[in-house]
Tab-separated table of C-alpha atoms in Angstrom:
chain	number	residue	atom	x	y	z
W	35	UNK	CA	82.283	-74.950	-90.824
W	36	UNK	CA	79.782	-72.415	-92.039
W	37	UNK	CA	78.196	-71.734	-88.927
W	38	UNK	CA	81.565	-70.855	-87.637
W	39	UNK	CA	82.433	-68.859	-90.640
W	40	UNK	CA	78.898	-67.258	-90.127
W	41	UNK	CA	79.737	-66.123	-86.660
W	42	UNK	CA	82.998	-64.977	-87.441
W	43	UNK	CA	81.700	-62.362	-89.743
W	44	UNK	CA	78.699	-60.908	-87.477
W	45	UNK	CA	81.401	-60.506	-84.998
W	46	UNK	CA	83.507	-58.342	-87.571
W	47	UNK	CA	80.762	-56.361	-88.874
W	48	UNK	CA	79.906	-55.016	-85.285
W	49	UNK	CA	83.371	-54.248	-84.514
W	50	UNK	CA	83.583	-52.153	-87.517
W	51	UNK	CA	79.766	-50.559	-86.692
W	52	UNK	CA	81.317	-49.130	-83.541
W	53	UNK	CA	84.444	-47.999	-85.118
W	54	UNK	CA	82.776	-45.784	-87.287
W	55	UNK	CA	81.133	-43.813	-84.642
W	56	UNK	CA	82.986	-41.374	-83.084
W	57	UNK	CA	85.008	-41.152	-79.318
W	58	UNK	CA	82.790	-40.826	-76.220
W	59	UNK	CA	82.756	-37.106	-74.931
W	60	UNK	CA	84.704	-36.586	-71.835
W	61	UNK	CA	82.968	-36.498	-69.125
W	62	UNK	CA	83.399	-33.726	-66.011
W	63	UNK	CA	85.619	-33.866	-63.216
W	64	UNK	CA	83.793	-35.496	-60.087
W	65	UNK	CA	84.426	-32.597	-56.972
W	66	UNK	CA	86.158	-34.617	-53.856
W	67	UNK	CA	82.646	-34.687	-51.181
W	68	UNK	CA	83.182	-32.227	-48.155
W	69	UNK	CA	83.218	-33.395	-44.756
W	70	UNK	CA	80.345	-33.593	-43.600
W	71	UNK	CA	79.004	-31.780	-40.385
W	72	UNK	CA	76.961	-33.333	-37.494
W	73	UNK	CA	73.939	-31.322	-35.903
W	74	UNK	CA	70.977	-32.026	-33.230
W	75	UNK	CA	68.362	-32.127	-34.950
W	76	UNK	CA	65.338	-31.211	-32.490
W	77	UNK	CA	63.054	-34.240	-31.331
W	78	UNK	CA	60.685	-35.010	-34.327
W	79	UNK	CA	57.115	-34.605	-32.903
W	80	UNK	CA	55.199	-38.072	-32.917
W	81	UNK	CA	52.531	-37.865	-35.257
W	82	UNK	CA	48.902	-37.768	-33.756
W	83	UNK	CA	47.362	-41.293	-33.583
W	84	UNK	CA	44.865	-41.775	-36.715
W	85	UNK	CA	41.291	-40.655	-35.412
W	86	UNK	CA	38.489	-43.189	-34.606
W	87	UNK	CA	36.409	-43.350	-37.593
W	88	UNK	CA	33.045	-40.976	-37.144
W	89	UNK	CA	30.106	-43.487	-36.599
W	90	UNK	CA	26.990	-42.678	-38.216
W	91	UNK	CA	24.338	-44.290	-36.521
W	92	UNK	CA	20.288	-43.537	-37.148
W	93	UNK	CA	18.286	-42.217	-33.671
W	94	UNK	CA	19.670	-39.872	-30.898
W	95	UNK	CA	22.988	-38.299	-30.986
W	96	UNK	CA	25.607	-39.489	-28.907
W	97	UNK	CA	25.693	-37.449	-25.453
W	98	UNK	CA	29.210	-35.345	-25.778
W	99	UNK	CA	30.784	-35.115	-22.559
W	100	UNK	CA	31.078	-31.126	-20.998
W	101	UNK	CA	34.219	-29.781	-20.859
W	102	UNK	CA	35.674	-28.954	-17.109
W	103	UNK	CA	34.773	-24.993	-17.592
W	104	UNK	CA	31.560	-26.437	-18.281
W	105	UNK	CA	31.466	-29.013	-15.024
W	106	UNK	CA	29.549	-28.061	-11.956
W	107	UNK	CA	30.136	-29.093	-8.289
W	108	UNK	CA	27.049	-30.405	-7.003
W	109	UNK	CA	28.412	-32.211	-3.512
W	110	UNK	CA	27.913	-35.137	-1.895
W	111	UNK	CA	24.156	-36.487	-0.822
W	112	UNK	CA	23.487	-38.219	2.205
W	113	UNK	CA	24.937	-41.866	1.210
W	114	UNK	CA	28.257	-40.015	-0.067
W	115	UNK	CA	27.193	-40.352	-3.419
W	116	UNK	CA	27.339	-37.069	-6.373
W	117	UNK	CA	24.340	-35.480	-6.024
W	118	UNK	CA	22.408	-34.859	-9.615
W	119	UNK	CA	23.426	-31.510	-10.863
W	120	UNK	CA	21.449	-28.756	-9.910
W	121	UNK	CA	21.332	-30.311	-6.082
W	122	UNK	CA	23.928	-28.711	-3.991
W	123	UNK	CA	22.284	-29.307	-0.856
W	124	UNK	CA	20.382	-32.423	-0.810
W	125	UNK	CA	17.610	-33.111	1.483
W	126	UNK	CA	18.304	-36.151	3.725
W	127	UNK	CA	17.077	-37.787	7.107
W	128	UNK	CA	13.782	-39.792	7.096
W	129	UNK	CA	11.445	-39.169	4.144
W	130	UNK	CA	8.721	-38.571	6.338
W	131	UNK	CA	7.446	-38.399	9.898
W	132	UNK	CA	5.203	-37.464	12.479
W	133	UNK	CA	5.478	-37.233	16.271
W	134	UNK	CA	3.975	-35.839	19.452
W	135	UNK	CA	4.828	-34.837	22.395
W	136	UNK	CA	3.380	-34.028	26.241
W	137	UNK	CA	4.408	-30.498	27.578
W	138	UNK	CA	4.737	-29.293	30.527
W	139	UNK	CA	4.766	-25.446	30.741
W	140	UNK	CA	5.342	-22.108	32.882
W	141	UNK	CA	3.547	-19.101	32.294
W	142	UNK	CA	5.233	-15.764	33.057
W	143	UNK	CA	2.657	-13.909	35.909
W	144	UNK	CA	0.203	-11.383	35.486
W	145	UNK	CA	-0.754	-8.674	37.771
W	146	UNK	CA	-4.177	-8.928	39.168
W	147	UNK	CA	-5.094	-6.425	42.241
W	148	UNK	CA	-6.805	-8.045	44.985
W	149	UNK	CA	-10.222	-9.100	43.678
W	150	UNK	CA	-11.775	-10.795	46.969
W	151	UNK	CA	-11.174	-10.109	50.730
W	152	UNK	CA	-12.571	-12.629	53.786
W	153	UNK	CA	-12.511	-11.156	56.941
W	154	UNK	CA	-12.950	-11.477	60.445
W	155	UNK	CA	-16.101	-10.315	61.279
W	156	UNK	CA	-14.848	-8.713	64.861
W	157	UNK	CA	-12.794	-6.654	62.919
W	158	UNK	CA	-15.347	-5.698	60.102
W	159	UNK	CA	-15.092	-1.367	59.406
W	160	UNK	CA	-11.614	-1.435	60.368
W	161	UNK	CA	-9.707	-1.299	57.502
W	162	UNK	CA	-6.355	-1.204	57.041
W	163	UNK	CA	-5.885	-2.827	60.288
W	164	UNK	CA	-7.474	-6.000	60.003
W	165	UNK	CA	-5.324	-9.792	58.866
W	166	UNK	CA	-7.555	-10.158	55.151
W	167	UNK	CA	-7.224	-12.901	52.953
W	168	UNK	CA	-7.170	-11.804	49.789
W	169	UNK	CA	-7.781	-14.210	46.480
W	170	UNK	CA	-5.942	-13.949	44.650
W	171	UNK	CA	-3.357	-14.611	47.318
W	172	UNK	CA	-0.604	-13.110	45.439
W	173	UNK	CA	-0.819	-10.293	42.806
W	174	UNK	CA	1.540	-12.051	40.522
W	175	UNK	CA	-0.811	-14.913	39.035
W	176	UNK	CA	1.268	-17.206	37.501
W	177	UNK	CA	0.477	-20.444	36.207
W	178	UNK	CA	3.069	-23.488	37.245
W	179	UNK	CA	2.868	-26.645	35.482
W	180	UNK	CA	0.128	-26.513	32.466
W	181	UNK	CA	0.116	-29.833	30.569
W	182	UNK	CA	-0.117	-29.777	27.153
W	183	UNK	CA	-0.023	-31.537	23.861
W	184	UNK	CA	2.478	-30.548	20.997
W	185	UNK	CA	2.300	-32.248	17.291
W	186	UNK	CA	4.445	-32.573	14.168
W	187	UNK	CA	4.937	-33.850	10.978
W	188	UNK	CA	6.881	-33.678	8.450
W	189	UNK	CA	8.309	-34.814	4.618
W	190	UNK	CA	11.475	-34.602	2.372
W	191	UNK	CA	11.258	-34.156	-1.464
W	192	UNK	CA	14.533	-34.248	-3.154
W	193	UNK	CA	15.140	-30.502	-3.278
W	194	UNK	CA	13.284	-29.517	0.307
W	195	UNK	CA	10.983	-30.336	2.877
W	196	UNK	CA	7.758	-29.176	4.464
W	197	UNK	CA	6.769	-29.372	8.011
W	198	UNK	CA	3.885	-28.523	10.173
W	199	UNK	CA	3.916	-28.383	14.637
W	200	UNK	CA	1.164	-27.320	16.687
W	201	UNK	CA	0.617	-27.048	20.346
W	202	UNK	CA	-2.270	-26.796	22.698
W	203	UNK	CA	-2.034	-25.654	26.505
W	204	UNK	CA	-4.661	-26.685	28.928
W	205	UNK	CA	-7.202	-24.034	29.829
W	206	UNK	CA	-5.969	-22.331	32.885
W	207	UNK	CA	-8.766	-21.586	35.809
W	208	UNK	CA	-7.647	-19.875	39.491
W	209	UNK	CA	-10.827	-19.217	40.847
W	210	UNK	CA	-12.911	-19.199	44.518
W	211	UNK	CA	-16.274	-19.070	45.713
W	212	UNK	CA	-17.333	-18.356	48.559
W	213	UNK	CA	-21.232	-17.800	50.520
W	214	UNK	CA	-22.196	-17.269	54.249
W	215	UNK	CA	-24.418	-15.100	56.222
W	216	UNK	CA	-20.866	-12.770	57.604
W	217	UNK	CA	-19.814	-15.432	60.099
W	218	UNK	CA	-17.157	-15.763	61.105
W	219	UNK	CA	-15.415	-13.843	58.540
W	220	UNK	CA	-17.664	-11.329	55.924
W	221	UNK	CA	-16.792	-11.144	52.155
W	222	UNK	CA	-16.014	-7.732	50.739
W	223	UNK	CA	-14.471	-6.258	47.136
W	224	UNK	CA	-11.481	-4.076	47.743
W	225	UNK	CA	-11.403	-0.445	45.405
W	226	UNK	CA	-9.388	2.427	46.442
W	227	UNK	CA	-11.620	5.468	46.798
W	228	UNK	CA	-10.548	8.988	44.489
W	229	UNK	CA	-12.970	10.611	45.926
W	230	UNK	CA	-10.682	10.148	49.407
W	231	UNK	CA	-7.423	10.445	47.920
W	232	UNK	CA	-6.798	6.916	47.004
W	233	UNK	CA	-7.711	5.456	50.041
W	234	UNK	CA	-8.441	1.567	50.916
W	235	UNK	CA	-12.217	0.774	50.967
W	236	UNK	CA	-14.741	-2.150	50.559
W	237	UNK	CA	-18.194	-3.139	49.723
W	238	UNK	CA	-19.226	-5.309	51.740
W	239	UNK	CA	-20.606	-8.351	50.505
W	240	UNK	CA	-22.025	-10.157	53.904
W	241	UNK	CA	-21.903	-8.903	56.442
W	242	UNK	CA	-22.562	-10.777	60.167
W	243	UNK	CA	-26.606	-9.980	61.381
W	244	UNK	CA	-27.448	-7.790	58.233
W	245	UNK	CA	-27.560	-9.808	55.381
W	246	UNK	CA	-26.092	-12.816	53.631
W	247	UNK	CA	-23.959	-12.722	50.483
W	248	UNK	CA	-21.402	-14.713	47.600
W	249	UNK	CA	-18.541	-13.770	45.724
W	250	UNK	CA	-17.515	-15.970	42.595
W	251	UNK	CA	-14.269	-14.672	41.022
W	252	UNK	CA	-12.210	-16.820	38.221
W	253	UNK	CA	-8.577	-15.631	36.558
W	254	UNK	CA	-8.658	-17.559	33.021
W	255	UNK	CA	-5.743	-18.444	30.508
W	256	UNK	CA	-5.878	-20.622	26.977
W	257	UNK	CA	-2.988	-20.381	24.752
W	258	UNK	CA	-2.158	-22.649	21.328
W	259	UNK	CA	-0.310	-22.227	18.374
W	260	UNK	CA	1.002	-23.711	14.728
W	261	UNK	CA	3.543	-23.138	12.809
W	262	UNK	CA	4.395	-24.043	8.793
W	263	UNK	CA	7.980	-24.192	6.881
W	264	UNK	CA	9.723	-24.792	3.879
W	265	UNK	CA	13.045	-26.551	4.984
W	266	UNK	CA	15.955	-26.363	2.638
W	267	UNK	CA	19.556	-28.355	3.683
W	268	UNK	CA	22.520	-26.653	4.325
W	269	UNK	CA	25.796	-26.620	5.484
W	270	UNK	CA	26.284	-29.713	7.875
W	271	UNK	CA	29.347	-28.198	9.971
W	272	UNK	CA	29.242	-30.526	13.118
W	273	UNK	CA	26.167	-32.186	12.461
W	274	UNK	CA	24.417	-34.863	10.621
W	275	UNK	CA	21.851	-32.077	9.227
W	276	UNK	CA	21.329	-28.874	8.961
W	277	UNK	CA	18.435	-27.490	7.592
W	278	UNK	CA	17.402	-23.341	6.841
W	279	UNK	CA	13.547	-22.956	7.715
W	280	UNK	CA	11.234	-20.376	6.650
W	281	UNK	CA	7.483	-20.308	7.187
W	282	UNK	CA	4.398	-18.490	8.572
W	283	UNK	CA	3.576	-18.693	12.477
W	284	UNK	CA	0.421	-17.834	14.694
W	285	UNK	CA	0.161	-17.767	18.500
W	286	UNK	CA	-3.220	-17.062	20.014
W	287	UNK	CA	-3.331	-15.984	23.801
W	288	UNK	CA	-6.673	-15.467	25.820
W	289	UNK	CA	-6.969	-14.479	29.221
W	290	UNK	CA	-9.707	-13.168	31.640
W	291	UNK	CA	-10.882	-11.590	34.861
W	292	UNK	CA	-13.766	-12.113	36.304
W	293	UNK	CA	-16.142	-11.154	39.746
W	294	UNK	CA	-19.275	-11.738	40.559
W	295	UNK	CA	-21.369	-11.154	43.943
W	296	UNK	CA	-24.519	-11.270	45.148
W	297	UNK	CA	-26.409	-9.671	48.239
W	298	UNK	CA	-29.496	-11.142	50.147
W	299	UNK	CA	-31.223	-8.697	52.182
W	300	UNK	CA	-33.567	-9.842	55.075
W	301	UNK	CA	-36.628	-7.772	53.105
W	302	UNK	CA	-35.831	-9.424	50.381
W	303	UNK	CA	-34.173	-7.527	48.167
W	304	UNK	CA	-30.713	-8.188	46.815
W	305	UNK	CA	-28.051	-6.258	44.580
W	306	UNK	CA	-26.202	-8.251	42.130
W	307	UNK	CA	-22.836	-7.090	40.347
W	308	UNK	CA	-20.831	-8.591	38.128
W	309	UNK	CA	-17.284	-7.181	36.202
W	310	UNK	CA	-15.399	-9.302	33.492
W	311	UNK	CA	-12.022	-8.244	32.101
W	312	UNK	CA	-10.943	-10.310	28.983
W	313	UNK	CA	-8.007	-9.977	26.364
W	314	UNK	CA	-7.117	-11.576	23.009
W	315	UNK	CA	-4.437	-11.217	21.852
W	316	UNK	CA	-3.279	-12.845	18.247
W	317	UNK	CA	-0.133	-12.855	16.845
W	318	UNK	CA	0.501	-13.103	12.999
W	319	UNK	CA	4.320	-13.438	11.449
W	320	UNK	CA	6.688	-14.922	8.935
W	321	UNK	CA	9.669	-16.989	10.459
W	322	UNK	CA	12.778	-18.059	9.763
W	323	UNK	CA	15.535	-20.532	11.286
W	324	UNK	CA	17.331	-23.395	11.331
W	325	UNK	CA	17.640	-27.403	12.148
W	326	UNK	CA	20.578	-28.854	13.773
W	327	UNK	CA	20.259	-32.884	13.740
W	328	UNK	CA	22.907	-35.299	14.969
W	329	UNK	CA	21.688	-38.711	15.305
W	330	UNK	CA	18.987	-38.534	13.251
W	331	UNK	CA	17.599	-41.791	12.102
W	332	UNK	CA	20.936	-43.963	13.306
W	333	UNK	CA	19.921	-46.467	16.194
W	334	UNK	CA	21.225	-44.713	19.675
W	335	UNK	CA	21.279	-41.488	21.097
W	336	UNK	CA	21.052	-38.085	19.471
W	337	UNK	CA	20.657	-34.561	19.151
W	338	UNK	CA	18.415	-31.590	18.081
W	339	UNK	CA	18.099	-27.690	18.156
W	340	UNK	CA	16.249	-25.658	16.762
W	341	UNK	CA	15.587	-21.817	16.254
W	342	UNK	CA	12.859	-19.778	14.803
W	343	UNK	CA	12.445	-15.973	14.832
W	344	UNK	CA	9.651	-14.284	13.522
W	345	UNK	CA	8.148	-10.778	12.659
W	346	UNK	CA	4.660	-9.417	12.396
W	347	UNK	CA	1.995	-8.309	14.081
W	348	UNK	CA	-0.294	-8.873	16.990
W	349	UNK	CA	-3.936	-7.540	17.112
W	350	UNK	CA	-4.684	-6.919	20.798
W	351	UNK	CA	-8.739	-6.700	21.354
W	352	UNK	CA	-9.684	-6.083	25.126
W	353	UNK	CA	-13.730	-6.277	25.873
W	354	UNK	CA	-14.635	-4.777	29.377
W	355	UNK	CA	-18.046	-5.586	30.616
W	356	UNK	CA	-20.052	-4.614	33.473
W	357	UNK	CA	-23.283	-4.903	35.089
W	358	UNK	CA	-25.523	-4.081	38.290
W	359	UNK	CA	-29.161	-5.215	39.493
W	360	UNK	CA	-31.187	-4.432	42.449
W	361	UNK	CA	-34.331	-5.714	43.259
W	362	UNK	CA	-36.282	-3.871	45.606
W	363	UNK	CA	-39.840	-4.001	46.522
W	364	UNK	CA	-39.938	-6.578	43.701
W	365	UNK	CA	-38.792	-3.940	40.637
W	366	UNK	CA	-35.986	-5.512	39.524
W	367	UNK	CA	-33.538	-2.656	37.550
W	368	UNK	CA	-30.505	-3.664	35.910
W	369	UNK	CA	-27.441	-0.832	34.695
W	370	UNK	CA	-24.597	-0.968	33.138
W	371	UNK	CA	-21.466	-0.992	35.251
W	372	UNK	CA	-20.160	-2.958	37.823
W	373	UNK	CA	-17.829	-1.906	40.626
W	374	UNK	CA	-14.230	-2.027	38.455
W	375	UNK	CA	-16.070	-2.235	35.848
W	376	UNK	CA	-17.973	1.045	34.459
W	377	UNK	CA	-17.507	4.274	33.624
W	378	UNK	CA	-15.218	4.854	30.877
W	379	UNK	CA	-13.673	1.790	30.663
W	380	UNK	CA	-16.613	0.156	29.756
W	381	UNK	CA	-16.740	-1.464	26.204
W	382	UNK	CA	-14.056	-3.317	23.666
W	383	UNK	CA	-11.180	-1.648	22.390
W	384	UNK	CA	-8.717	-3.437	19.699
W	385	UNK	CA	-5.326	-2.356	17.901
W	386	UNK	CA	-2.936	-4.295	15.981
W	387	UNK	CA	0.999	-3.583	17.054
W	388	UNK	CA	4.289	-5.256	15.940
W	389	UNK	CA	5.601	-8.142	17.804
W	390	UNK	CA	9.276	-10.203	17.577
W	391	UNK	CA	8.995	-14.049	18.290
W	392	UNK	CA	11.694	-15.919	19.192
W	393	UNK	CA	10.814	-20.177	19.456
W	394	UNK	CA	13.396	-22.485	20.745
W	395	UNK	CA	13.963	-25.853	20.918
W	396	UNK	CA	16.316	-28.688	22.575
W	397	UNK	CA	15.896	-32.306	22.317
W	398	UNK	CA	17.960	-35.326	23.562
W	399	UNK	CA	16.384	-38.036	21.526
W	400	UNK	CA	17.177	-42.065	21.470
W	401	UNK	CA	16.638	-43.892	18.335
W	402	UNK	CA	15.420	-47.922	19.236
W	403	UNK	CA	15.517	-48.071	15.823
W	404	UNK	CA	15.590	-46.378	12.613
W	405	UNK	CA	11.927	-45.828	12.517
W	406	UNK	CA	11.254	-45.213	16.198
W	407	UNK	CA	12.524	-42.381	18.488
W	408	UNK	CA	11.429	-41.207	22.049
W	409	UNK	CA	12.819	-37.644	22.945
W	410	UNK	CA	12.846	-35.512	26.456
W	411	UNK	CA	13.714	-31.921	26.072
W	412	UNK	CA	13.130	-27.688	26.806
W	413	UNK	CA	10.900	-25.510	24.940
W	414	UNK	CA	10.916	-21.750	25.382
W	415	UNK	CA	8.428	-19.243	23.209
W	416	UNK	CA	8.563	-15.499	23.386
W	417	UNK	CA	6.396	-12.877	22.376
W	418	UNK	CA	6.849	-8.975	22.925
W	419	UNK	CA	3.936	-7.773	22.799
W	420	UNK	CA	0.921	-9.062	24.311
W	421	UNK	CA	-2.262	-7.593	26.645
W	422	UNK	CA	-3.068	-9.605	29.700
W	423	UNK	CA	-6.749	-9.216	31.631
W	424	UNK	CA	-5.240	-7.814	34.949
W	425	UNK	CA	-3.728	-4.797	33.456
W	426	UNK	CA	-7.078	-3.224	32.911
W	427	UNK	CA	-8.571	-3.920	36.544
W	428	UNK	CA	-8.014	-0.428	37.499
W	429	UNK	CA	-9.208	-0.017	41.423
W	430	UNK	CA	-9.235	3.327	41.296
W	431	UNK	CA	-13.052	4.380	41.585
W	432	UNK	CA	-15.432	7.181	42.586
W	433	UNK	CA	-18.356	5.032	45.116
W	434	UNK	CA	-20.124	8.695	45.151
W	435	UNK	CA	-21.027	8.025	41.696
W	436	UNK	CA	-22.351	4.421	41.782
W	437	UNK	CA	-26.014	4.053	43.169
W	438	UNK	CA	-25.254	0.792	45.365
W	439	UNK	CA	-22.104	2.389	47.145
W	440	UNK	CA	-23.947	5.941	47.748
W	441	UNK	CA	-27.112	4.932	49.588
W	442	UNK	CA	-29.412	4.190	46.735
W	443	UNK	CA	-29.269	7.715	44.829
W	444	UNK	CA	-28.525	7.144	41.054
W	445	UNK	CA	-26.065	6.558	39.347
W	446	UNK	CA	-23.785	9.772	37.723
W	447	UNK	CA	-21.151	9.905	35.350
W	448	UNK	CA	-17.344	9.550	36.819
W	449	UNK	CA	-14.199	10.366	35.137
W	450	UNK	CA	-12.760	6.998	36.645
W	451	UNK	CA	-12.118	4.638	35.930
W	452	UNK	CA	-10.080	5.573	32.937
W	453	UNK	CA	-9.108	2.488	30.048
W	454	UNK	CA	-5.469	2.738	28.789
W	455	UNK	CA	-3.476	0.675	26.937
W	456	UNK	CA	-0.653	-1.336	28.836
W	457	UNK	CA	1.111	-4.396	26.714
W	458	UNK	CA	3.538	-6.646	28.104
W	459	UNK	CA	5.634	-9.413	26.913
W	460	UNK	CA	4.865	-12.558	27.481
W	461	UNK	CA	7.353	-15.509	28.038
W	462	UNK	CA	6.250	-19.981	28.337
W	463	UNK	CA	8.851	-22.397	28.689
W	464	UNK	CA	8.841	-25.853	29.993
W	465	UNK	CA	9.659	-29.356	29.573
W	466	UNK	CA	8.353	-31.414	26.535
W	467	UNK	CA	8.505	-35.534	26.236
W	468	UNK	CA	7.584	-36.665	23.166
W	469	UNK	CA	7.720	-39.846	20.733
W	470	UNK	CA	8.485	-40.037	16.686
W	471	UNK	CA	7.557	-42.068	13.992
W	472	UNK	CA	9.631	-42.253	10.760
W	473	UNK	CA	10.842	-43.355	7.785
């Protein structure tokens, strides 16, 4: 009963707390909501995705990779592969190899005047209407067929090669000799006479029932060579290589003309003469060409060319000697001179002039395997410039002047024959067959 009567008044006395305070204020009028209005919004960007966290690591940094402005083309190698940067034009084919080959060459002639003549002795003192032989036979001297030996080697680095050829020509001799006592044909040596206008003459070597003689006469030719290059790829085109050469070249070229005769008198005394004509010619120039290779190293047939052309210059020396001695009542007196040989073209005269070289190659090759190949092919080497031994035989003499063509009086000074300088060019070409080793 209290408890209720105590509840009864707590309620009261609240009531009556909140009586006591005033109203509520009013409160303001809620505005009606507008309608609302739709929009496109534009598409919201997606954020970025949260960045790797930065790795600190002790050592090296790590390598940042080059933008493309930054990126180089560098091609392909050999294996279709990226080159390293910084090689555009790889080197490929074998890393190294050497070869040789057998050669067999042409000369372009020479002129050489008639040197030697046999003949008959029932027609001897009638020249010009008499059948001679003459040596040599033909006044072109050529020289058909000269074996020879050609080398090369060779190696690739990653950025270029190096290689080195070489080639050596047999020594070239045309020569006769000849002895007999004028029967039945006499030896003489040929000279047209100034002194007659030019005209056909001879000193007679033998001659038949006066005395006994022997001519000895040799034409001479020795030519070799090298090369050296940097090789640098290139542009393959229609090949499997292509390389760009450039290097240094020498040719060396060395000819000669030569007579000599002798004279046995019944009294015993004799007249010797002798006349040599000899050249040298060396040629010293920078190169450059190329390499085409297709087949290279790959088992089967293939294909090579190659062109070099060079520049530079050729020192031309030409050394003109001659000699005569008679013995006669045993004094024994030797001159200088010979019959083609005297005068004032006696002596050596050398000058250096500029030469073009053009060197060309073509090979059909056969691979039996990677590291073996057997080739067969044409060679061709050109020089513009060179002097050759019979363009300073000059037949053109004075036998007034010369003490065993004038009846034994001495010797006198003539105005022929004169020297002058006559260059040629000079082409060989041929066939080459030839073996490789590589690798």
């Amino acid at each position: 009963m209290r408890a209720s009567l105590l509840s009864c008044s707590l309620g009261l006395l609240t009531a009556a707390q909140a009586a006591a305070q005033g109203p509520p204020a009013a409160l303001p009028p809620v505005p009606a909501p507008k309608a609302a209005v739709v929009e496109k919004a534009a598409p919201v960007p997606a954020a970025p995705a949260p960045a790797a966290p930065l790795l600190i690591e002790s050592g090296a940094p790590a390598a940042v990779a080059p933008t493309l402005s930054e990126a180089t083309f560098t091609g392909l190698t050999g294996d279709g592969g990226l080159a390293p940067a910084g090689h555009p034009f790889p080197m490929c084919g074998p890393r190294f190899w050497i070869g040789a080959d057998y050669t067999l060459f042409w000369y372009n002639s020479m002129q050489v005047p008639t040197l030697v003549q046999t003949i008959p002795s029932a027609l001897v003192n009638t020249p010009n209407a008499f059948p001679a032989t003459n040596f040599p036979s033909d006044p072109r001297v050529g020289y058909n067929g000269v074996s020879g030996v050609r080398v090369n080697a060779g190696v690739n680095f990653d950025r270029f090669g190096v290689d080195f050829s070489g080639f050596l020509l047999q020594q070239q001799n045309l020569d006769t000799q000849l002895a007999n006592d004028g029967t039945p044909v006499f030896l003489g040596r040929p000279f047209l006479d100034a002194s007659a206008g030019g005209t056909p003459a001879t000193v007679n070597i033998s001659v038949p029932n006066q005395y006994n003689g022997a001519v000895e006469s040799t034409v001479t030719s020795q030519l070799y060579g090298f090369d050296v290059n940097a090789r640098r790829a290139w542009y393959t085109f229609v090949a499997d290589q292509t390389n760009l050469l450039a290097g240094f070249r020498y040719i060396d070229l060395r000819e000669s003309v030569g007579v000599s005769t002798f004279s046995q008198f019944p009294t015993g005394d004799s007249v010797a003469i002798t006349d040599l004509f000899r050249t040298h010619n060396s040629f010293y120039g920078g190169q450059i060409g190329f390499n085409i290779i297709y087949g290279g190293t790959e088992p089967g047939f293939g294909f090579q060319f190659t062109s070099k052309s060079g520049i530079g210059g050729v020192n031309q020396r030409v050394d003109i000697f001659g000699s005569n001695t008679i013995t006669q009542s045993g004094v024994v007196t030797t001159e200088a001179g010979g019959l083609l040989a005297r005068s004032q073209n006696l002596g050596g005269f050398s000058r250096s002039k500029f030469a073009y070289m053009q060197d060309i190659d073509l090979k059909l090759t056969y691979n039996f395997t990677s590291n073996f190949q057997v080739s067969f092919g044409y060679s061709l080497i050109y020089l513009s410039s060179v002097v050759r031994a019979g363009s300073f035989v000059n037949p053109l003499i004075d036998p007034s002047t010369i003490r065993f063509t004038n009846g034994g009086a001495p010797s006198t000074p003539s105005p022929v024959p004169t020297f002058a300088w006559n260059a040629n060019s000079f082409v060989v070409q041929g066939l080459t067959f030839g073996a490789q080793f590589q690798y």
